[in-house]
Amino acid sequence: MFDCGKIAIIGGGSWATAIAKIVVGHTHHIGWYMRRDDRIEDFIRMQHNPAYLTSVRFDTSEITFSSDLNKIVQNYDTLVFVTPSPYLKSHLKKLKVRLRDKFVVTAIKGIVPDENLVCSEYFHQVYGVPEANLACIGGPSHAEEVAMERLSYLTIACADLDKAESFTRVLASNVIKTKTSADVIGIEYASVLKNVYAIAAGICSGLKYGDNFQAVLMSNAVQEMKRFLQSVKRTDRSVIDSVYLGDLLVTGYSNFSRNRTFGTMIGKGYNVKAAQIEMEMIAEGYYGTKCMKEINRHLHVNMPILDAVYNILYERISPQVEIKLLTDSFR
């Protein structure tokens, strides 16, 4: 039976904080990499993350903080990466310690820009981490609800199911239900696409389209997701499983969804820059839209929702015009 050993969290945002709370509740010790020393000092003083999920309390005697990524990677066996995807490359550029011998778990729901790779592919191709040492965490799971200990379901995917099963035992509790999968790539791409579709849902909400249309949009989104996933990796998956469809629905409908919020602002007339400034949080789907568009240039999958969101965000086509064209293509 695989042993996850000592576990460290890489990242300081809301999802990192929620995962850290789960893990430390089981293990009573974690390492935690945060980029800023002042943020670490405030965390220790206040006994909570000073910037995200501030109501979640920690016993900081159970946490070894460090702003030195090499130190954390050197001293821990399982590394849970929870940084925003646009910043993953810059964080890893500091790394001088080998990653290939570690169990790397990605909870990043995005694509590495410029590389156009989901995170497990990036760790494998650039850092030589074997596929058997790579796992990902799939939803549906908003950090806010996990932190409030509302019942949530997580899927841990890894080519080595024994390792996936071992990590589920670190997360499982009476409020966290877990299961395993071998579909790492599919789950990662689904988590990118659902952010794009949540932006579409938000745009439509901002344009005052109602619940009837939102249901049609989500129905078409899951069909589009299925077409893409089968094109990128054909396997025996069911997109109606919670890690695919469930994650799509919660991100498309929930008020906790930053991607939906971002899309709603775009639909109301904000430009991209203004929406990003007002949110003060990263909407992964903005970056994911461009990456997915570039990836699909080679795959040629029929993806009208992705195309519409890309045209609105990057080609500055009017949301009213683009969504009207999209509605005419739905049945």
PDB file of N, CA and C in Angstrom, residues 164-213:
ATOM      1  N   ALA A 164      -3.766   6.889  -5.913  1.00  0.00           N
ATOM      2  CA  ALA A 164      -4.995   7.681  -5.831  1.00  0.00           C
ATOM      3  C   ALA A 164      -5.792   7.301  -4.595  1.00  0.00           C
ATOM      4  N   GLU A 165      -5.912   6.001  -4.343  1.00  0.00           N
ATOM      5  CA  GLU A 165      -6.650   5.514  -3.178  1.00  0.00           C
ATOM      6  C   GLU A 165      -5.994   5.983  -1.882  1.00  0.00           C
ATOM      7  N   SER A 166      -4.680   5.969  -1.856  1.00  0.00           N
ATOM      8  CA  SER A 166      -3.966   6.417  -0.660  1.00  0.00           C
ATOM      9  C   SER A 166      -4.251   7.882  -0.372  1.00  0.00           C
ATOM     10  N   PHE A 167      -4.278   8.698  -1.424  1.00  0.00           N
ATOM     11  CA  PHE A 167      -4.517  10.126  -1.193  1.00  0.00           C
ATOM     12  C   PHE A 167      -5.968  10.395  -0.810  1.00  0.00           C
ATOM     13  N   THR A 168      -6.903   9.569  -1.299  1.00  0.00           N
ATOM     14  CA  THR A 168      -8.298   9.767  -0.877  1.00  0.00           C
ATOM     15  C   THR A 168      -8.445   9.605   0.632  1.00  0.00           C
ATOM     16  N   ARG A 169      -7.628   8.745   1.219  1.00  0.00           N
ATOM     17  CA  ARG A 169      -7.718   8.537   2.677  1.00  0.00           C
ATOM     18  C   ARG A 169      -7.230   9.758   3.454  1.00  0.00           C
ATOM     19  N   VAL A 170      -6.426  10.580   2.817  1.00  0.00           N
ATOM     20  CA  VAL A 170      -5.981  11.823   3.448  1.00  0.00           C
ATOM     21  C   VAL A 170      -7.102  12.861   3.441  1.00  0.00           C
ATOM     22  N   LEU A 171      -8.015  12.748   2.479  1.00  0.00           N
ATOM     23  CA  LEU A 171      -9.060  13.761   2.305  1.00  0.00           C
ATOM     24  C   LEU A 171     -10.416  13.351   2.864  1.00  0.00           C
ATOM     25  N   ALA A 172     -10.707  12.059   2.877  1.00  0.00           N
ATOM     26  CA  ALA A 172     -12.062  11.590   3.192  1.00  0.00           C
ATOM     27  C   ALA A 172     -12.449  11.884   4.633  1.00  0.00           C
ATOM     28  N   SER A 173     -13.717  12.271   4.813  1.00  0.00           N
ATOM     29  CA  SER A 173     -14.265  12.521   6.146  1.00  0.00           C
ATOM     30  C   SER A 173     -15.782  12.437   6.046  1.00  0.00           C
ATOM     31  N   ASN A 174     -16.471  12.777   7.113  1.00  0.00           N
ATOM     32  CA  ASN A 174     -17.934  12.731   7.062  1.00  0.00           C
ATOM     33  C   ASN A 174     -18.509  13.842   6.184  1.00  0.00           C
ATOM     34  N   VAL A 175     -17.697  14.852   5.837  1.00  0.00           N
ATOM     35  CA  VAL A 175     -18.181  15.919   4.963  1.00  0.00           C
ATOM     36  C   VAL A 175     -17.472  15.916   3.598  1.00  0.00           C
ATOM     37  N   ILE A 176     -16.467  15.055   3.430  1.00  0.00           N
ATOM     38  CA  ILE A 176     -15.781  14.922   2.147  1.00  0.00           C
ATOM     39  C   ILE A 176     -15.881  13.467   1.694  1.00  0.00           C
ATOM     40  N   LYS A 177     -16.638  13.233   0.633  1.00  0.00           N
ATOM     41  CA  LYS A 177     -16.737  11.912   0.035  1.00  0.00           C
ATOM     42  C   LYS A 177     -15.740  11.832  -1.123  1.00  0.00           C
ATOM     43  N   THR A 178     -15.067  10.715  -1.249  1.00  0.00           N
ATOM     44  CA  THR A 178     -14.013  10.603  -2.257  1.00  0.00           C
ATOM     45  C   THR A 178     -14.182   9.350  -3.116  1.00  0.00           C
ATOM     46  N   LYS A 179     -13.651   9.431  -4.329  1.00  0.00           N
ATOM     47  CA  LYS A 179     -13.543   8.252  -5.181  1.00  0.00           C
ATOM     48  C   LYS A 179     -12.320   8.433  -6.070  1.00  0.00           C
ATOM     49  N   THR A 180     -11.941   7.380  -6.774  1.00  0.00           N
ATOM     50  CA  THR A 180     -10.736   7.419  -7.596  1.00  0.00           C
ATOM     51  C   THR A 180     -11.087   7.276  -9.074  1.00  0.00           C
ATOM     52  N   SER A 181     -10.121   7.648  -9.907  1.00  0.00           N
ATOM     53  CA  SER A 181     -10.254   7.538 -11.358  1.00  0.00           C
ATOM     54  C   SER A 181      -8.857   7.431 -11.943  1.00  0.00           C
ATOM     55  N   ALA A 182      -8.773   6.906 -13.143  1.00  0.00           N
ATOM     56  CA  ALA A 182      -7.496   6.894 -13.864  1.00  0.00           C
ATOM     57  C   ALA A 182      -7.445   7.968 -14.945  1.00  0.00           C
ATOM     58  N   ASP A 183      -8.534   8.736 -15.104  1.00  0.00           N
ATOM     59  CA  ASP A 183      -8.650   9.693 -16.212  1.00  0.00           C
ATOM     60  C   ASP A 183      -8.076  11.062 -15.835  1.00  0.00           C
ATOM     61  N   VAL A 184      -6.774  11.124 -15.619  1.00  0.00           N
ATOM     62  CA  VAL A 184      -6.135  12.373 -15.191  1.00  0.00           C
ATOM     63  C   VAL A 184      -6.328  13.464 -16.238  1.00  0.00           C
ATOM     64  N   ILE A 185      -5.963  13.180 -17.475  1.00  0.00           N
ATOM     65  CA  ILE A 185      -6.028  14.182 -18.543  1.00  0.00           C
ATOM     66  C   ILE A 185      -7.467  14.644 -18.772  1.00  0.00           C
ATOM     67  N   GLY A 186      -8.403  13.692 -18.811  1.00  0.00           N
ATOM     68  CA  GLY A 186      -9.798  14.046 -19.046  1.00  0.00           C
ATOM     69  C   GLY A 186     -10.352  14.950 -17.964  1.00  0.00           C
ATOM     70  N   ILE A 187     -10.047  14.635 -16.713  1.00  0.00           N
ATOM     71  CA  ILE A 187     -10.550  15.448 -15.603  1.00  0.00           C
ATOM     72  C   ILE A 187      -9.917  16.832 -15.613  1.00  0.00           C
ATOM     73  N   GLU A 188      -8.633  16.894 -15.939  1.00  0.00           N
ATOM     74  CA  GLU A 188      -7.985  18.211 -15.998  1.00  0.00           C
ATOM     75  C   GLU A 188      -8.566  19.077 -17.109  1.00  0.00           C
ATOM     76  N   TYR A 189      -8.748  18.504 -18.293  1.00  0.00           N
ATOM     77  CA  TYR A 189      -9.334  19.284 -19.382  1.00  0.00           C
ATOM     78  C   TYR A 189     -10.775  19.673 -19.063  1.00  0.00           C
ATOM     79  N   ALA A 190     -11.530  18.782 -18.445  1.00  0.00           N
ATOM     80  CA  ALA A 190     -12.908  19.103 -18.068  1.00  0.00           C
ATOM     81  C   ALA A 190     -12.944  20.275 -17.094  1.00  0.00           C
ATOM     82  N   SER A 191     -11.968  20.322 -16.180  1.00  0.00           N
ATOM     83  CA  SER A 191     -11.940  21.405 -15.200  1.00  0.00           C
ATOM     84  C   SER A 191     -11.570  22.740 -15.842  1.00  0.00           C
ATOM     85  N   VAL A 192     -10.860  22.688 -16.956  1.00  0.00           N
ATOM     86  CA  VAL A 192     -10.572  23.917 -17.708  1.00  0.00           C
ATOM     87  C   VAL A 192     -11.810  24.357 -18.481  1.00  0.00           C
ATOM     88  N   LEU A 193     -12.430  23.418 -19.165  1.00  0.00           N
ATOM     89  CA  LEU A 193     -13.589  23.747 -19.984  1.00  0.00           C
ATOM     90  C   LEU A 193     -14.766  24.252 -19.157  1.00  0.00           C
ATOM     91  N   LYS A 194     -14.967  23.670 -17.982  1.00  0.00           N
ATOM     92  CA  LYS A 194     -16.125  24.115 -17.191  1.00  0.00           C
ATOM     93  C   LYS A 194     -15.977  25.574 -16.784  1.00  0.00           C
ATOM     94  N   ASN A 195     -14.741  26.063 -16.647  1.00  0.00           N
ATOM     95  CA  ASN A 195     -14.544  27.483 -16.354  1.00  0.00           C
ATOM     96  C   ASN A 195     -14.923  28.350 -17.551  1.00  0.00           C
ATOM     97  N   VAL A 196     -14.588  27.878 -18.745  1.00  0.00           N
ATOM     98  CA  VAL A 196     -14.986  28.594 -19.968  1.00  0.00           C
ATOM     99  C   VAL A 196     -16.505  28.653 -20.068  1.00  0.00           C
ATOM    100  N   TYR A 197     -17.154  27.521 -19.802  1.00  0.00           N
ATOM    101  CA  TYR A 197     -18.612  27.480 -19.909  1.00  0.00           C
ATOM    102  C   TYR A 197     -19.276  28.303 -18.800  1.00  0.00           C
ATOM    103  N   ALA A 198     -18.637  28.399 -17.651  1.00  0.00           N
ATOM    104  CA  ALA A 198     -19.174  29.247 -16.581  1.00  0.00           C
ATOM    105  C   ALA A 198     -19.112  30.718 -16.976  1.00  0.00           C
ATOM    106  N   ILE A 199     -18.049  31.105 -17.687  1.00  0.00           N
ATOM    107  CA  ILE A 199     -17.986  32.477 -18.201  1.00  0.00           C
ATOM    108  C   ILE A 199     -19.141  32.706 -19.177  1.00  0.00           C
ATOM    109  N   ALA A 200     -19.398  31.729 -20.048  1.00  0.00           N
ATOM    110  CA  ALA A 200     -20.521  31.839 -20.985  1.00  0.00           C
ATOM    111  C   ALA A 200     -21.837  32.001 -20.225  1.00  0.00           C
ATOM    112  N   ALA A 201     -22.012  31.205 -19.170  1.00  0.00           N
ATOM    113  CA  ALA A 201     -23.238  31.294 -18.367  1.00  0.00           C
ATOM    114  C   ALA A 201     -23.357  32.671 -17.729  1.00  0.00           C
ATOM    115  N   GLY A 202     -22.247  33.192 -17.243  1.00  0.00           N
ATOM    116  CA  GLY A 202     -22.264  34.524 -16.641  1.00  0.00           C
ATOM    117  C   GLY A 202     -22.585  35.603 -17.663  1.00  0.00           C
ATOM    118  N   ILE A 203     -21.990  35.502 -18.847  1.00  0.00           N
ATOM    119  CA  ILE A 203     -22.280  36.481 -19.901  1.00  0.00           C
ATOM    120  C   ILE A 203     -23.775  36.487 -20.213  1.00  0.00           C
ATOM    121  N   CYS A 204     -24.347  35.293 -20.342  1.00  0.00           N
ATOM    122  CA  CYS A 204     -25.780  35.193 -20.640  1.00  0.00           C
ATOM    123  C   CYS A 204     -26.625  35.752 -19.499  1.00  0.00           C
ATOM    124  N   SER A 205     -26.190  35.530 -18.275  1.00  0.00           N
ATOM    125  CA  SER A 205     -26.895  36.106 -17.128  1.00  0.00           C
ATOM    126  C   SER A 205     -26.832  37.629 -17.166  1.00  0.00           C
ATOM    127  N   GLY A 206     -25.645  38.155 -17.460  1.00  0.00           N
ATOM    128  CA  GLY A 206     -25.488  39.606 -17.558  1.00  0.00           C
ATOM    129  C   GLY A 206     -26.333  40.214 -18.660  1.00  0.00           C
ATOM    130  N   LEU A 207     -26.584  39.417 -19.718  1.00  0.00           N
ATOM    131  CA  LEU A 207     -27.423  39.870 -20.830  1.00  0.00           C
ATOM    132  C   LEU A 207     -28.910  39.628 -20.566  1.00  0.00           C
ATOM    133  N   LYS A 208     -29.248  39.110 -19.378  1.00  0.00           N
ATOM    134  CA  LYS A 208     -30.629  38.879 -18.949  1.00  0.00           C
ATOM    135  C   LYS A 208     -31.297  37.692 -19.626  1.00  0.00           C
ATOM    136  N   TYR A 209     -30.501  36.731 -20.106  1.00  0.00           N
ATOM    137  CA  TYR A 209     -31.099  35.468 -20.525  1.00  0.00           C
ATOM    138  C   TYR A 209     -31.547  34.723 -19.262  1.00  0.00           C
ATOM    139  N   GLY A 210     -32.643  33.993 -19.352  1.00  0.00           N
ATOM    140  CA  GLY A 210     -33.218  33.382 -18.161  1.00  0.00           C
ATOM    141  C   GLY A 210     -32.758  31.966 -17.904  1.00  0.00           C
ATOM    142  N   ASP A 211     -33.393  31.356 -16.912  1.00  0.00           N
ATOM    143  CA  ASP A 211     -33.041  29.995 -16.508  1.00  0.00           C
ATOM    144  C   ASP A 211     -33.314  28.973 -17.605  1.00  0.00           C
ATOM    145  N   ASN A 212     -34.364  29.188 -18.387  1.00  0.00           N
ATOM    146  CA  ASN A 212     -34.670  28.256 -19.474  1.00  0.00           C
ATOM    147  C   ASN A 212     -33.488  28.152 -20.432  1.00  0.00           C
ATOM    148  N   PHE A 213     -32.962  29.309 -20.816  1.00  0.00           N
ATOM    149  CA  PHE A 213     -31.825  29.288 -21.749  1.00  0.00           C
ATOM    150  C   PHE A 213     -30.569  28.753 -21.080  1.00  0.00           C
TER     151      PHE A 213
END
